[in-house]
XYZ file of C-alpha atoms in Angstrom:
561
model
C -46.251 21.097 23.575
C -43.053 20.494 25.539
C -42.372 17.410 23.503
C -42.708 19.322 20.282
C -40.409 22.040 21.611
C -37.829 19.376 22.542
C -37.945 17.811 19.125
C -37.552 21.245 17.580
C -34.569 22.012 19.809
C -32.882 18.757 18.874
C -33.547 19.421 15.233
C -32.145 22.934 15.498
C -29.094 21.642 17.307
C -28.538 18.936 14.713
C -29.026 21.442 11.967
C -26.565 23.779 13.630
C -23.981 21.032 13.942
C -24.526 20.029 10.341
C -24.161 23.626 9.224
C -21.041 24.019 11.349
C -19.648 20.792 9.908
C -20.269 21.972 6.356
C -18.773 25.385 7.086
C -15.706 24.040 8.890
C -15.131 20.994 6.678
C -13.019 22.725 3.967
C -10.832 24.399 6.581
C -10.301 21.137 8.452
C -9.458 19.268 5.232
C -6.956 21.949 4.226
C -5.449 21.959 7.708
C -5.137 18.164 7.637
C -3.361 18.201 4.288
C -1.009 20.949 5.460
C -0.281 18.969 8.638
C 0.615 15.834 6.652
C 2.988 17.795 4.422
C 4.539 19.572 7.416
C 5.082 16.385 9.411
C 6.607 14.640 6.392
C 8.963 17.570 5.901
C 10.152 17.214 9.502
C 11.222 13.673 8.583
C 13.000 14.849 5.447
C 10.244 13.599 3.121
C 8.076 15.310 0.544
C 4.338 14.509 0.670
C 1.621 14.738 -1.966
C -2.036 13.997 -1.209
C -4.489 13.757 -4.117
C -7.532 14.418 -1.928
C -8.667 14.807 1.688
C -12.260 14.279 2.868
C -13.633 14.770 6.395
C -16.519 12.391 7.171
C -19.408 13.131 9.570
C -17.738 10.740 12.032
C -14.709 13.061 12.019
C -12.539 10.569 10.169
C -10.235 11.715 7.404
C -10.230 9.819 4.111
C -7.056 10.383 2.089
C -6.682 9.519 -1.575
C -3.347 8.632 -3.218
C -0.796 9.628 -0.594
C 2.760 9.814 -1.970
C 5.866 10.158 0.237
C 9.328 10.551 -1.346
C 12.881 10.867 -0.064
C 14.943 12.582 -2.759
C 14.319 9.778 -5.239
C 15.701 7.049 -2.924
C 12.347 6.069 -1.429
C 8.894 6.298 -2.970
C 5.949 5.251 -0.770
C 2.496 5.291 -2.343
C -0.721 4.566 -0.422
C -3.829 4.066 -2.537
C -6.312 4.969 0.169
C -5.987 5.851 3.842
C -8.641 6.366 6.517
C -7.487 8.221 9.644
C -9.866 7.995 12.605
C -9.485 10.040 15.822
C -9.181 8.120 19.048
C -10.866 10.761 21.216
C -11.319 14.000 19.356
C -10.318 16.045 16.343
C -7.443 17.397 18.419
C -6.284 13.850 18.915
C -6.544 13.230 15.194
C -4.289 16.101 14.324
C -2.165 15.823 17.441
C -0.663 12.677 18.919
C -2.460 9.480 17.828
C -4.916 8.032 15.344
C -6.166 4.732 13.986
C -5.124 4.331 10.359
C -6.602 1.900 7.851
C -4.560 1.473 4.667
C -6.345 -0.078 1.694
C -3.019 -0.876 0.015
C 0.463 0.585 -0.334
C 3.748 0.103 -2.182
C 7.327 1.241 -1.524
C 9.795 1.544 -4.402
C 13.454 1.212 -3.409
C 16.744 1.179 -5.354
C 17.741 -1.709 -7.677
C 14.155 -2.383 -8.768
C 13.057 -3.542 -5.299
C 9.412 -2.991 -4.434
C 7.501 -3.789 -1.239
C 3.719 -4.145 -1.521
C 1.593 -3.811 1.619
C -1.798 -5.467 1.582
C -4.830 -3.871 3.371
C -4.019 -3.418 7.055
C -4.845 -1.443 10.183
C -2.379 0.565 12.319
C -2.192 2.708 15.417
C -0.089 5.717 14.448
C 1.465 7.916 17.140
C 3.569 11.034 16.784
C 6.033 12.289 19.385
C 8.293 15.219 18.491
C 10.274 13.992 15.465
C 9.185 10.373 15.727
C 6.352 8.658 13.901
C 5.436 5.181 15.178
C 3.038 2.716 13.530
C 1.897 -0.409 15.396
C -0.039 -3.203 13.721
C -3.589 -3.764 14.957
C -3.556 -7.393 13.813
C -4.303 -9.688 16.750
C -1.818 -12.384 17.737
C 1.282 -10.565 16.544
C 3.446 -7.550 17.209
C 4.782 -5.450 14.381
C 6.012 -1.939 15.002
C 7.627 0.481 12.562
C 9.235 3.678 13.813
C 10.423 6.534 11.605
C 12.456 9.310 13.231
C 14.816 12.145 12.394
C 17.383 13.663 14.745
C 20.353 15.948 14.034
C 19.994 15.360 10.320
C 19.851 11.568 10.639
C 16.897 9.562 9.311
C 16.226 6.236 11.010
C 13.748 3.432 10.423
C 13.335 0.747 13.077
C 11.212 -2.386 12.813
C 10.382 -4.790 15.638
C 8.534 -8.033 14.964
C 7.223 -10.819 17.195
C 5.152 -13.504 15.523
C 4.555 -11.115 12.626
C 2.873 -12.918 9.708
C 4.711 -10.998 7.019
C 3.788 -13.336 4.177
C 0.129 -12.398 4.698
C 0.671 -8.659 4.527
C 3.846 -7.900 2.572
C 4.935 -8.770 -0.957
C 8.583 -8.477 -2.081
C 9.266 -7.942 -5.783
C 12.289 -7.183 -7.976
C 11.508 -5.613 -11.352
C 7.898 -6.676 -10.938
C 8.573 -10.337 -10.074
C 7.820 -11.839 -6.637
C 11.128 -12.953 -5.127
C 10.245 -13.873 -1.542
C 7.504 -14.907 0.848
C 8.727 -13.674 4.230
C 6.916 -16.189 6.432
C 6.449 -15.425 10.133
C 9.168 -13.217 11.579
C 10.700 -12.417 14.949
C 13.487 -9.873 15.282
C 14.673 -6.330 14.828
C 15.772 -4.274 11.844
C 17.262 -0.776 11.934
C 18.215 1.356 8.922
C 19.674 4.810 9.410
C 21.165 7.497 7.176
C 23.142 10.361 8.679
C 23.644 13.857 7.343
C 26.741 12.766 5.376
C 24.784 10.091 3.541
C 26.292 7.126 5.420
C 23.838 4.233 5.714
C 23.902 1.701 8.550
C 21.814 -1.465 8.498
C 21.516 -3.735 11.533
C 19.368 -6.856 11.448
C 18.881 -9.766 13.822
C 15.977 -12.094 13.343
C 14.418 -15.384 12.428
C 11.754 -16.280 9.906
C 9.655 -19.432 9.790
C 8.485 -20.709 6.378
C 10.587 -18.265 4.385
C 10.559 -18.914 0.627
C 12.750 -17.279 -2.025
C 13.057 -17.350 -5.800
C 16.102 -18.598 -7.698
C 16.629 -15.349 -9.655
C 16.729 -17.255 -12.926
C 14.305 -17.637 -15.807
C 11.341 -19.952 -15.575
C 7.585 -20.276 -15.739
C 6.582 -20.239 -12.121
C 4.528 -17.049 -12.088
C 4.108 -13.981 -14.224
C 5.881 -13.947 -17.573
C 9.624 -13.837 -17.009
C 9.292 -14.635 -13.293
C 9.998 -17.837 -11.392
C 8.208 -19.867 -8.758
C 9.365 -19.625 -5.164
C 11.384 -22.451 -3.682
C 10.505 -24.742 -0.798
C 9.789 -22.933 2.507
C 12.553 -23.032 5.101
C 13.373 -21.576 8.490
C 16.045 -18.907 8.283
C 18.183 -16.836 10.631
C 20.000 -13.615 9.822
C 22.402 -11.454 11.771
C 24.247 -8.596 10.097
C 25.579 -5.109 10.594
C 26.482 -3.183 7.442
C 27.878 0.327 7.087
C 27.981 2.061 3.699
C 29.776 5.430 3.496
C 29.547 6.766 -0.083
C 31.557 9.893 0.708
C 34.411 7.861 2.189
C 34.076 5.113 -0.436
C 33.677 2.445 2.223
C 31.478 -0.597 2.784
C 31.877 -2.735 5.892
C 29.980 -5.726 7.184
C 31.860 -6.906 10.255
C 29.058 -9.281 11.165
C 27.293 -11.509 8.652
C 25.638 -14.776 9.625
C 22.991 -16.642 7.632
C 21.346 -20.012 8.299
C 18.820 -21.203 5.714
C 17.919 -24.049 3.398
C 20.485 -26.605 4.477
C 23.344 -24.110 4.643
C 25.020 -22.045 7.328
C 27.460 -19.256 6.553
C 29.344 -16.667 8.555
C 31.750 -14.024 7.405
C 32.763 -10.430 7.036
C 33.507 -8.092 4.146
C 35.115 -4.679 3.761
C 35.689 -2.526 0.679
C 37.796 0.594 1.147
C 39.110 3.234 -1.240
C 35.999 4.100 -3.239
C 35.708 3.461 -6.965
C 39.157 4.895 -7.729
C 41.210 2.305 -5.824
C 38.899 -0.184 -4.086
C 40.497 -2.802 -1.856
C 38.617 -5.909 -0.804
C 38.891 -7.962 2.359
C 36.425 -10.857 2.413
C 36.256 -13.852 4.733
C 33.611 -16.570 4.449
C 33.115 -19.805 6.381
C 30.460 -22.373 5.441
C 30.662 -25.311 7.879
C 28.122 -27.345 5.889
C 25.862 -26.970 2.886
C 23.434 -29.697 1.797
C 22.972 -29.133 -1.924
C 19.618 -30.888 -2.293
C 18.006 -28.755 0.424
C 19.685 -25.585 -0.778
C 18.562 -26.077 -4.384
C 15.054 -27.052 -3.297
C 14.859 -23.887 -1.217
C 15.710 -21.935 -4.360
C 13.154 -23.895 -6.393
C 15.847 -25.591 -8.469
C 15.839 -29.299 -7.640
C 13.343 -32.098 -7.000
C 12.759 -32.933 -3.361
C 14.198 -36.143 -1.987
C 17.368 -36.199 -4.090
C 20.719 -36.550 -2.346
C 23.269 -34.336 -4.079
C 25.955 -34.489 -1.426
C 27.251 -31.874 0.991
C 30.262 -29.611 1.297
C 32.130 -27.334 3.664
C 34.265 -24.437 2.543
C 36.266 -21.431 3.631
C 37.415 -18.491 1.561
C 39.564 -15.434 2.267
C 40.123 -12.832 -0.454
C 42.122 -9.631 -0.081
C 43.696 -7.094 -2.398
C 42.924 -4.449 -5.042
C 39.687 -5.022 -6.925
C 40.953 -3.253 -10.038
C 44.003 -5.546 -10.214
C 42.411 -9.026 -10.276
C 45.686 -10.894 -10.661
C 46.995 -9.209 -7.495
C 44.205 -10.607 -5.334
C 45.325 -12.965 -2.582
C 42.975 -15.956 -2.341
C 43.037 -18.669 0.304
C 40.473 -21.436 -0.135
C 39.351 -24.813 1.126
C 36.512 -26.889 -0.308
C 35.625 -30.383 0.937
C 32.866 -32.271 -0.902
C 31.100 -35.349 0.414
C 29.322 -37.089 -2.485
C 26.092 -39.022 -1.946
C 26.307 -42.813 -1.477
C 24.704 -43.288 -4.897
C 25.273 -40.726 -7.691
C 22.167 -39.462 -9.507
C 21.243 -41.722 -12.435
C 21.602 -38.836 -14.908
C 25.288 -38.558 -14.002
C 25.994 -42.264 -13.504
C 24.917 -42.953 -17.108
C 27.708 -40.683 -18.391
C 30.270 -43.375 -17.551
C 29.032 -45.292 -20.614
C 28.369 -44.134 -24.209
C 25.300 -41.874 -24.254
C 23.221 -39.619 -26.454
C 23.735 -35.955 -25.574
C 21.086 -33.336 -26.400
C 22.424 -29.797 -26.330
C 20.605 -26.462 -26.499
C 21.737 -24.358 -29.465
C 22.027 -20.549 -29.596
C 18.868 -20.362 -31.754
C 16.823 -22.124 -29.025
C 16.930 -25.423 -30.872
C 18.626 -28.697 -29.938
C 21.391 -30.842 -31.407
C 22.034 -34.533 -30.700
C 25.575 -35.867 -30.267
C 26.413 -39.524 -29.780
C 29.244 -39.648 -27.244
C 30.814 -43.035 -27.833
C 32.816 -45.201 -30.293
C 29.760 -45.826 -32.488
C 29.906 -42.210 -33.641
C 32.386 -41.437 -36.457
C 32.994 -38.008 -34.865
C 33.901 -39.360 -31.423
C 37.499 -38.792 -30.295
C 38.758 -40.977 -27.406
C 40.931 -39.059 -24.986
C 43.842 -41.373 -25.823
C 43.803 -40.016 -29.403
C 43.916 -36.361 -28.360
C 47.444 -34.929 -28.568
C 48.830 -34.285 -25.054
C 49.870 -30.800 -26.192
C 46.253 -30.014 -27.038
C 45.124 -31.147 -23.582
C 47.834 -28.982 -22.000
C 46.757 -25.964 -24.066
C 43.105 -26.590 -23.164
C 43.817 -26.672 -19.438
C 46.026 -23.572 -19.559
C 43.326 -21.701 -21.434
C 40.225 -22.917 -19.627
C 41.044 -24.485 -16.266
C 44.659 -24.382 -15.096
C 43.799 -25.973 -11.721
C 41.727 -28.798 -13.271
C 43.681 -31.602 -11.590
C 43.839 -29.782 -8.245
C 40.192 -28.869 -7.571
C 37.094 -31.015 -6.986
C 34.950 -29.468 -9.711
C 34.749 -25.884 -8.451
C 37.737 -23.573 -8.084
C 36.964 -21.031 -5.351
C 40.232 -19.219 -6.026
C 39.184 -18.463 -9.606
C 35.742 -17.075 -8.713
C 36.802 -13.823 -6.984
C 39.405 -13.197 -9.698
C 36.711 -13.580 -12.374
C 34.312 -11.274 -10.520
C 37.049 -8.701 -10.005
C 37.929 -8.870 -13.716
C 34.306 -8.203 -14.635
C 34.184 -5.332 -12.136
C 37.372 -3.790 -13.500
C 36.136 -4.023 -17.107
C 32.600 -2.933 -16.265
C 31.068 -5.884 -18.131
C 30.511 -9.641 -17.989
C 33.829 -10.608 -19.525
C 34.974 -13.639 -17.561
C 32.834 -16.382 -16.081
C 35.296 -18.157 -13.798
C 33.811 -21.578 -14.665
C 35.910 -24.723 -14.435
C 35.742 -27.471 -17.060
C 33.368 -29.526 -14.845
C 31.151 -26.442 -14.480
C 31.147 -25.873 -18.240
C 30.317 -29.540 -18.734
C 27.457 -29.298 -16.222
C 26.096 -26.284 -18.076
C 26.315 -27.980 -21.479
C 24.813 -31.296 -20.394
C 22.093 -30.239 -17.975
C 21.388 -26.494 -17.879
C 20.160 -23.601 -19.990
C 22.346 -20.861 -21.468
C 21.029 -18.108 -19.181
C 23.326 -16.331 -16.725
C 21.726 -16.221 -13.270
C 22.461 -16.804 -9.617
C 20.228 -19.864 -9.606
C 21.928 -21.459 -12.582
C 25.400 -20.878 -11.123
C 24.282 -22.633 -7.939
C 23.030 -25.615 -9.942
C 26.200 -25.562 -12.024
C 28.443 -25.732 -8.961
C 26.596 -28.640 -7.346
C 26.516 -30.604 -10.603
C 30.213 -29.923 -11.232
C 31.106 -31.401 -7.836
C 29.023 -34.490 -8.618
C 30.542 -34.865 -12.094
C 34.063 -34.669 -10.703
C 33.367 -37.144 -7.914
C 31.523 -39.616 -10.159
C 33.382 -39.558 -13.482
C 36.961 -38.674 -12.655
C 39.194 -36.321 -14.602
C 39.855 -38.356 -17.762
C 36.188 -39.115 -18.537
C 35.202 -35.484 -17.947
C 37.847 -34.305 -20.412
C 36.759 -36.900 -22.966
C 33.099 -35.859 -22.801
C 34.004 -32.176 -22.809
C 36.134 -32.436 -25.949
C 33.333 -34.251 -27.780
C 30.382 -31.989 -26.908
C 31.585 -28.404 -26.640
C 30.774 -25.897 -29.362
C 33.482 -24.594 -31.711
C 31.323 -22.548 -34.074
C 27.881 -22.550 -35.738
C 26.791 -26.184 -35.867
C 30.310 -27.386 -34.941
C 30.351 -29.620 -31.858
C 33.289 -31.743 -30.797
C 37.008 -31.648 -31.497
C 37.020 -33.894 -34.592
C 34.404 -31.767 -36.394
C 36.257 -28.598 -35.417
C 39.635 -29.866 -36.676
C 38.101 -30.961 -39.962
C 36.069 -27.782 -40.454
C 38.810 -25.257 -39.787
C 41.874 -27.157 -41.039
C 40.765 -30.262 -42.957
C 42.745 -32.373 -40.472
C 42.292 -34.998 -37.806
C 42.956 -33.895 -34.187
C 46.267 -35.819 -34.074
C 47.510 -33.811 -37.100
C 46.981 -30.344 -35.613
C 49.968 -28.020 -35.291
C 50.644 -26.069 -32.041
C 49.252 -22.857 -33.541
C 46.134 -24.629 -34.804
C 45.647 -26.065 -31.316
C 46.004 -22.571 -29.852
C 43.425 -21.315 -32.362
C 40.828 -23.925 -31.379
C 41.344 -23.407 -27.646
C 41.105 -19.624 -28.087
C 37.672 -20.030 -29.708
C 36.114 -21.879 -26.758
C 35.003 -18.856 -24.652
C 32.998 -17.322 -27.554
C 32.851 -19.663 -30.580
C 30.067 -17.720 -32.311
C 31.191 -14.197 -31.438
C 34.780 -14.858 -32.561
C 33.710 -15.972 -36.060
C 33.996 -12.405 -37.318
C 37.639 -12.356 -36.162
C 38.611 -14.588 -39.088
C 35.664 -14.233 -41.495
C 38.022 -13.389 -44.375
C 40.258 -16.373 -43.628
C 42.873 -14.305 -41.802
C 42.868 -14.034 -37.978
C 42.401 -10.510 -36.639
C 45.105 -8.925 -34.438
C 42.847 -9.641 -31.460
C 42.667 -13.347 -32.227
C 46.388 -13.458 -33.043
C 46.981 -11.966 -29.594
C 44.923 -14.687 -27.911
C 46.873 -17.407 -29.712
C 50.222 -15.765 -28.935
C 49.331 -15.540 -25.235
C 48.394 -19.215 -25.089
C 51.538 -20.286 -26.943
C 53.611 -18.221 -24.505
C 51.959 -20.065 -21.600
C 52.820 -23.396 -23.216
C 56.435 -22.271 -23.556
C 56.548 -20.991 -19.966
C 55.511 -24.391 -18.542
C 57.930 -26.312 -20.770
C 55.265 -27.828 -23.030
C 56.980 -26.090 -25.979
C 60.673 -25.509 -26.389
C 61.981 -22.077 -27.345
C 62.466 -23.074 -30.986
C 59.024 -24.744 -31.156
C 57.434 -21.647 -29.617
C 59.063 -19.291 -32.121
C 58.139 -21.587 -35.010
C 54.521 -21.710 -33.833
C 54.334 -17.920 -33.687
C 55.631 -17.604 -37.259
C 53.562 -20.501 -38.608
C 50.718 -19.609 -41.026
C 47.402 -20.788 -39.632
C 46.175 -22.250 -42.958
C 42.440 -21.943 -42.277
C 40.306 -24.108 -44.595
C 36.742 -23.525 -43.225
C 35.294 -26.694 -44.729
C 31.542 -27.156 -45.039
C 29.809 -28.607 -41.997
C 28.464 -32.136 -42.515
C 25.016 -32.835 -41.056
């Protein structure tokens, strides 16, 4: 009888608890959702929770949690389970165990961070929210706090296997595998909108993409480069209201390169002034390109050291003061693909319509023009128009790069590339037509090798015989015949200026003389180049004035196959 009464009492108690659970469940779920929204608001964030469910074990299951910071940060968690450590009071009070089935954070400039399933201990103290990884064998702690209007995120890592838990994407493409990290990162934004970023750390087996086109992953994405150990130390301050960006400390060691420098931009968008200093004691091009997934392993592409100091107004590119030094140490044996260019060779070029064209660069081709047969005035015009420091640099002109970037910034478009003749030759002979960070890195290393291996005269000779001068028009002899019905040695100064002026955009500029008469724009380009020739003494005053008045006499002959 007693046993039956005991069973009944237990049953009644269980039933009472179940009834209490069912009665209190909606209130607890509503209270939990309100608490999440309230705590997010304290941190300056808005929170949206699609659903909240209280389980019999007093765990909360959250569906589709979305946290936003005025459009600058968007954190979405697909599913979250929050388990109390001791009691329901603990769940809604100070600490809880949190299991995240997956999450993503969308940041400016198309950057997205994707968090794979993970477990965390989450603690709240006043205006601070701290999440510590529950993964054994590592320490990873993220702290989010707000004080006096300032929002701060701090990350501490020790042996944190980031590549296993975090994906980094730009516009949907994976761009990095973060390896195993040790270090600290702090990002803060004060009430005036100023953002400070401080980072000091090291990553083992870091891998990055080249930021160019390729077929390494999803459509339009590229494969990651070879893993490398990397170190980073930086402190950056961005003050939008004051129009200021400062990075007094910037040090990077990765992939066969070490760089240290500082940068400051003052004056906002109205009158920005730049002060940039960069020192690279050594860069090994083979390792650097392999790290970016751009070169076969084992190749020796030489090494370089460089220093660069740029200062002045960004909106006045020609007023920039540039001090540079670049020392290149070529490999003992040049790559075979470049060594072969010393002799006659068959060149295959990519065309604008994604096809290819073959050009025989050598005396056996009737279109080949030896450098000795090119008028010296044409060579002078070419260098003034395309690469004034050709005989002074080693393939890359660091002084021209910041001026080109500043010109593009001032015009708000990609207007000037800053490429030297060796860089243009490297692009034409070996690379695609795309514009990307990866391709520019390849272009620079190849240009240094071309300059060291071939010398100036051979580079000019190849360049003049392979560059494009219009649809299906490659090489100086074809261009001279097509536009003027003449041989290169017969060209007048104005005709030379015309051909050199076409080089930056030989297809685009076709509409500037489609009716046989150069447009005012094209006439201006030719006049500027002729004035440069006169200013350096390549043309006398009378020759200059005669060239300006000279009719161009365009013939536009049919292109022979």
